[in-house]
Short mmCIF file of C-alpha atoms in Angstrom, two decimals:
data_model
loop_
_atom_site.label_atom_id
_atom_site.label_comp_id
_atom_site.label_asym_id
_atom_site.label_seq_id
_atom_site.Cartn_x
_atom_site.Cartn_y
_atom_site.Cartn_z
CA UNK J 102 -111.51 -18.52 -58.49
CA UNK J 103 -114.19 -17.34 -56.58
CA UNK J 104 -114.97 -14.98 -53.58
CA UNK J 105 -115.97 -15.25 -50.08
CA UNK J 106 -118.95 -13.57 -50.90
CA UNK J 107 -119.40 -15.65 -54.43
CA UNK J 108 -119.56 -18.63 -52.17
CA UNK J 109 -121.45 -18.01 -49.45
CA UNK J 110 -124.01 -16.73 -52.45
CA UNK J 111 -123.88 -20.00 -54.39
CA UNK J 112 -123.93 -22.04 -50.85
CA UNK J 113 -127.17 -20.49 -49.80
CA UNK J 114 -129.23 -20.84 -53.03
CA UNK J 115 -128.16 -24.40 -52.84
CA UNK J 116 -129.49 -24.58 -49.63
CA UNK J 117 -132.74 -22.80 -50.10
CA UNK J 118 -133.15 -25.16 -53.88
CA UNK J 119 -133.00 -28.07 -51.37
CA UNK J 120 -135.91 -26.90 -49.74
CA UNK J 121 -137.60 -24.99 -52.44
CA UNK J 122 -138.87 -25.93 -56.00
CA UNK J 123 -138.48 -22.34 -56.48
CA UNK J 124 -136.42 -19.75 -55.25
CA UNK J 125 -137.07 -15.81 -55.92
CA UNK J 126 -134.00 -12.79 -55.90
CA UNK J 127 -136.18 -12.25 -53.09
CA UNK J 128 -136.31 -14.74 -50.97
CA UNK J 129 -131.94 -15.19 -51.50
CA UNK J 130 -132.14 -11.31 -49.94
CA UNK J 131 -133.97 -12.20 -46.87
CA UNK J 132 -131.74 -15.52 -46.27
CA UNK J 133 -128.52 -13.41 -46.71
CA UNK J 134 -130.19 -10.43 -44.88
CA UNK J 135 -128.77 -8.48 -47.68
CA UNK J 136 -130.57 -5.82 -49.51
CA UNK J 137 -132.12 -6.20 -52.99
CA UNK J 138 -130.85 -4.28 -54.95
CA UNK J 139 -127.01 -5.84 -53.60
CA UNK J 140 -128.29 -9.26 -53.96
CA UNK J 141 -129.57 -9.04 -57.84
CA UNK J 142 -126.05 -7.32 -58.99
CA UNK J 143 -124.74 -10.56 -57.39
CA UNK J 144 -126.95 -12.72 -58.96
CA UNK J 145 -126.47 -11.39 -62.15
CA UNK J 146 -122.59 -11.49 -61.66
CA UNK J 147 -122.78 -15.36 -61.16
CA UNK J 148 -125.14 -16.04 -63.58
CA UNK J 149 -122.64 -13.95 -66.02
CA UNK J 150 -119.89 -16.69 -64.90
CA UNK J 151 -122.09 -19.35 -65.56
CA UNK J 152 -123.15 -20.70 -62.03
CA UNK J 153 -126.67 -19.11 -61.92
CA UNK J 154 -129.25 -19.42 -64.43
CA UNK J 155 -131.16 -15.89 -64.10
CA UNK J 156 -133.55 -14.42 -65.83
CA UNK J 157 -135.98 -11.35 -64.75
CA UNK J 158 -138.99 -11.92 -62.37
CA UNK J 159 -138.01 -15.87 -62.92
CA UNK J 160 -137.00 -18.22 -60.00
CA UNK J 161 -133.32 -19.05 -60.05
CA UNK J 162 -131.39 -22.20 -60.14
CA UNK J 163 -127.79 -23.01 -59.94
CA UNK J 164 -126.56 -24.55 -63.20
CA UNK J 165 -124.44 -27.68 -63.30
CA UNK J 166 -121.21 -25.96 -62.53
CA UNK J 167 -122.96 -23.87 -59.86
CA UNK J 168 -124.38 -26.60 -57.97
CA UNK J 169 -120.82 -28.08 -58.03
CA UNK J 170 -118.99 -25.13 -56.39
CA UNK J 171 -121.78 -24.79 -54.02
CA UNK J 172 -121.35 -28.78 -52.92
CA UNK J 173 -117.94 -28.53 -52.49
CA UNK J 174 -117.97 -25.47 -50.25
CA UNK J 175 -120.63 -27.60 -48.23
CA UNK J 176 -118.31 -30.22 -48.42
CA UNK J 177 -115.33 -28.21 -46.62
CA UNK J 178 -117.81 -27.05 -44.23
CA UNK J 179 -118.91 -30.54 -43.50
CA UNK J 180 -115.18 -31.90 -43.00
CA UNK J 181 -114.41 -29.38 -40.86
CA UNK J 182 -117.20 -29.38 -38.36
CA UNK J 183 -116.63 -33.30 -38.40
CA UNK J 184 -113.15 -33.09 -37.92
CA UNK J 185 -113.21 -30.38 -34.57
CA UNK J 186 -115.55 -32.62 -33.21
CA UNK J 187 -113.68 -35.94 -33.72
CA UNK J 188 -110.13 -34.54 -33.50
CA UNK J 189 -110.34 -31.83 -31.41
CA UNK J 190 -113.17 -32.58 -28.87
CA UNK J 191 -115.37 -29.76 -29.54
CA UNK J 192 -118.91 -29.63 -28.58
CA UNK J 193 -121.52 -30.48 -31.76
CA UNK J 194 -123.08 -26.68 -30.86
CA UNK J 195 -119.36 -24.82 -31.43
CA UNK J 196 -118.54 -26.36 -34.81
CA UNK J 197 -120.33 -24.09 -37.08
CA UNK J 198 -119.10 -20.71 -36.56
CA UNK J 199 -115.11 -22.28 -37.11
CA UNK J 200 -116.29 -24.10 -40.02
CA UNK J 201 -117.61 -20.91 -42.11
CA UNK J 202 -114.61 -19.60 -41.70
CA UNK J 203 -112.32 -22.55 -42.73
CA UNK J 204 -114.87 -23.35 -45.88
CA UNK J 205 -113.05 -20.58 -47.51
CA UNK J 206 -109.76 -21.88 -47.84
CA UNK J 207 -108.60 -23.07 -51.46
CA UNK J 208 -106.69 -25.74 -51.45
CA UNK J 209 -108.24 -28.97 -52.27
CA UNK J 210 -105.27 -31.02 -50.75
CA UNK J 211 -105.74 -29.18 -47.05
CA UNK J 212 -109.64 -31.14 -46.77
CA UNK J 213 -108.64 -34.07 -48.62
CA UNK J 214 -106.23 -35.09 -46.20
CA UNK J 215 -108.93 -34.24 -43.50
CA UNK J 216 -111.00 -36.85 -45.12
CA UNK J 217 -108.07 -39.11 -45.19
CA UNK J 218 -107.69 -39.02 -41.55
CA UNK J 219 -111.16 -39.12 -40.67
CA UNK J 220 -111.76 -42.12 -43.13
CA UNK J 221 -113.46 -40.72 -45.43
CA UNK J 222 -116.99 -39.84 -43.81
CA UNK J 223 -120.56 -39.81 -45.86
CA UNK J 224 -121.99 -37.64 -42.45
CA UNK J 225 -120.96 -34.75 -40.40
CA UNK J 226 -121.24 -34.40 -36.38
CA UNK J 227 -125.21 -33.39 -37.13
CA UNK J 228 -125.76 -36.87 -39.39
CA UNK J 229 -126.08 -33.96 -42.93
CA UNK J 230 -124.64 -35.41 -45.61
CA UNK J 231 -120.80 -35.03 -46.69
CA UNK J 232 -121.06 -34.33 -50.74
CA UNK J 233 -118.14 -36.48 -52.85
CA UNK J 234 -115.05 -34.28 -54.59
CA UNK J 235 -117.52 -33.50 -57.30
CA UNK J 236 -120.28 -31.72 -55.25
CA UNK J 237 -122.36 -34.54 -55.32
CA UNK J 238 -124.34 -35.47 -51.87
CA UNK J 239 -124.96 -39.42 -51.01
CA UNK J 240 -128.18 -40.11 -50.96
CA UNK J 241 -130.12 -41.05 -47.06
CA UNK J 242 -133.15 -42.12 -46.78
CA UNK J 243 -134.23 -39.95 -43.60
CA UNK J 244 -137.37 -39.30 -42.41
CA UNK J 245 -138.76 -36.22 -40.23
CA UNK J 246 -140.05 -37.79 -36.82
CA UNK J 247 -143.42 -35.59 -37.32
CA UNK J 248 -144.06 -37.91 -40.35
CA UNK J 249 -144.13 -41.31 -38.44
CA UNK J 250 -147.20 -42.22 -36.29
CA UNK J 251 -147.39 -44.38 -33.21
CA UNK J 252 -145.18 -47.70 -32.64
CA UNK J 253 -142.67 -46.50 -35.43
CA UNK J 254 -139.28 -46.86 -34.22
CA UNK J 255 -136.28 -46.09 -35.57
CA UNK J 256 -132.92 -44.71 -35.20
CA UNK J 257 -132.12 -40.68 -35.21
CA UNK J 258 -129.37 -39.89 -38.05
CA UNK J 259 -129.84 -36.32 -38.43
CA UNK J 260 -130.85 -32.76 -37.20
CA UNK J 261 -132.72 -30.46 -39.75
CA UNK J 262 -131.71 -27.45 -37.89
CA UNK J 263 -128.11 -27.09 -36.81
CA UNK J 264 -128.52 -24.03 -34.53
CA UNK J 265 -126.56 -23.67 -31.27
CA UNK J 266 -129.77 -23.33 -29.72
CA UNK J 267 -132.02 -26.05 -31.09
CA UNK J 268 -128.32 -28.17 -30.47
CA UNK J 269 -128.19 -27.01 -27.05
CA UNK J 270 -131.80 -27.89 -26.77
CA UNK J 271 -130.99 -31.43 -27.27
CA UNK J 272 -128.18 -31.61 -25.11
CA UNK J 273 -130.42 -30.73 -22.19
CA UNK J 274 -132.71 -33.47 -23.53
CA UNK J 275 -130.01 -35.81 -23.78
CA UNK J 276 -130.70 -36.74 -26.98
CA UNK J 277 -128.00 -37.58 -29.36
CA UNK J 278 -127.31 -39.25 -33.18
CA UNK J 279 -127.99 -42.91 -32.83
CA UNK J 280 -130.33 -42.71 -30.26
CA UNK J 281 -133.45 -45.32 -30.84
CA UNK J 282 -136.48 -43.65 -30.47
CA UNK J 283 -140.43 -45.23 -30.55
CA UNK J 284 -143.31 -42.88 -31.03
CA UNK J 285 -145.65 -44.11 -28.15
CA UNK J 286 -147.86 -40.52 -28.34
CA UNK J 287 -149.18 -38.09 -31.17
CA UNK J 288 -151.37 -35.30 -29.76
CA UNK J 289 -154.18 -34.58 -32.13
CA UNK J 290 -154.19 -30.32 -31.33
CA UNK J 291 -150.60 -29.53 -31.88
CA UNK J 292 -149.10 -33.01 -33.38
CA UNK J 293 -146.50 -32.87 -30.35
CA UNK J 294 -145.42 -36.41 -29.31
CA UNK J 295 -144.28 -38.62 -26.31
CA UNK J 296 -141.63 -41.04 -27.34
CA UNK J 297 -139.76 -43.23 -25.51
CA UNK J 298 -135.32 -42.89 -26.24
CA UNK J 299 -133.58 -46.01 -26.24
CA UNK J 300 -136.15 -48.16 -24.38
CA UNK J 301 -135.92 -46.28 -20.80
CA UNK J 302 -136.44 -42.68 -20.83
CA UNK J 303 -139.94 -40.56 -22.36
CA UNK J 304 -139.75 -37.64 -24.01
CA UNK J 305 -142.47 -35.14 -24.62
CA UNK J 306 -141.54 -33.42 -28.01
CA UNK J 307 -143.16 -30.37 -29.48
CA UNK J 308 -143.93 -30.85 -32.97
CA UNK J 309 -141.32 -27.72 -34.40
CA UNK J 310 -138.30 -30.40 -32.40
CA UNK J 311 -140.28 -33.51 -34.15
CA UNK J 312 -139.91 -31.66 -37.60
CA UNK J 313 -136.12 -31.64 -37.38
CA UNK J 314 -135.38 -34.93 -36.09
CA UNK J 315 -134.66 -36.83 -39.05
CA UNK J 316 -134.54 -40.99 -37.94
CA UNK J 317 -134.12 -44.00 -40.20
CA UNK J 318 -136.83 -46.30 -40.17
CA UNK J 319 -135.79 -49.50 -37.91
#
């Protein structure tokens, strides 16, 4: 069984591999904010168990069975912030703070009965994907908004930053999951963009909020 600490280990690397190609003993420190030295024991401890493949001054990777633990910790997450939200009528900005701390709990039966009674979701309250018992995440076909150029419409499914302030930031916009948005505007100096939300208000977006808007194509 695995720690707290194993977890949130595992759940970051899979994170930063998402991103990534490569990640560096390094760059796992500076995510964690944990020192070094700390970080490589770690690393060495899970790679010892067989969820990290390590080796010195090489990037790491999770292995099969790392990659696993590390989805299904994401998954727990993902249920829970999707189940405050829907059951309990919290906010999409207060979710994630409850939800690290419920991710923890062992028992497969407690957040497959969540999934039950939420109908089995493929998306959490910020459109991320919900991976399957086995770890495994559905595949979406999103696209960043800074990628599309003018007239491209389509239909925003997902944040790629789940901050309570970049969330909060898009309450005051009033912008929302489902929303329909049409680029009508791409500024050539910054690649900030004026788009128009649902066919009556415009938007002026800076291009760091266009990079984590992710929309399906309509």
């Amino acid at each position: 069984m695995l720690s707290f600490t194993e977890e949130n280990y595992l759940k970051t690397l899979y994170h930063l591999s998402f991103h990534n190609t490569e990640v560096s003993v390094h760059e796992l420190s500076l995510s964690l904010d944990i020192k070094m030295p700390t970080v490589n024991s770690m690393v060495k401890k899970l790679a010892a168990k067989g969820l990290v493949a390590y080796e010195k001054y090489k990037p790491l990777s999770l292995t099969e069975n790392g990659s696993k633990a590390a989805g299904l910790v994401i998954r727990k997450h993902r249920l829970t912030e999707i189940y405050l939200v829907e059951k309990m009528g919290f906010a999409w900005d207060q979710v994630h703070e409850i939800a690290e701390q419920v991710e923890h709990i062992k028992s497969p039966e407690f957040f497959d009965k969540i999934a039950e009674i939420l109908n089995h979701p493929t998306v959490d309250p910020h459109g991320s994907p919900i991976p399957d018992k086995n770890g495994k995440l559905p595949e979406l076909n999103y696209i960043k908004l800074s990628e599309c150029s003018i007239a491209q419409k389509g239909v925003l499914a997902s944040v790629g930053n789940s901050s309570d302030s970049f969330l909060k930031l898009l309450g005051s916009l009033d912008l929302k999951l489902g929303d329909s948005l049409e680029i009508v505007e791409v500024q050539d100096f910054d690649k900030s963009m004026k788009v128009t939300v649902n066919q009556k208000t415009t938007l002026n977006l800076s291009s760091l909020v266009c990079e984590n808007l992710l929309i399906v194509k309509s």
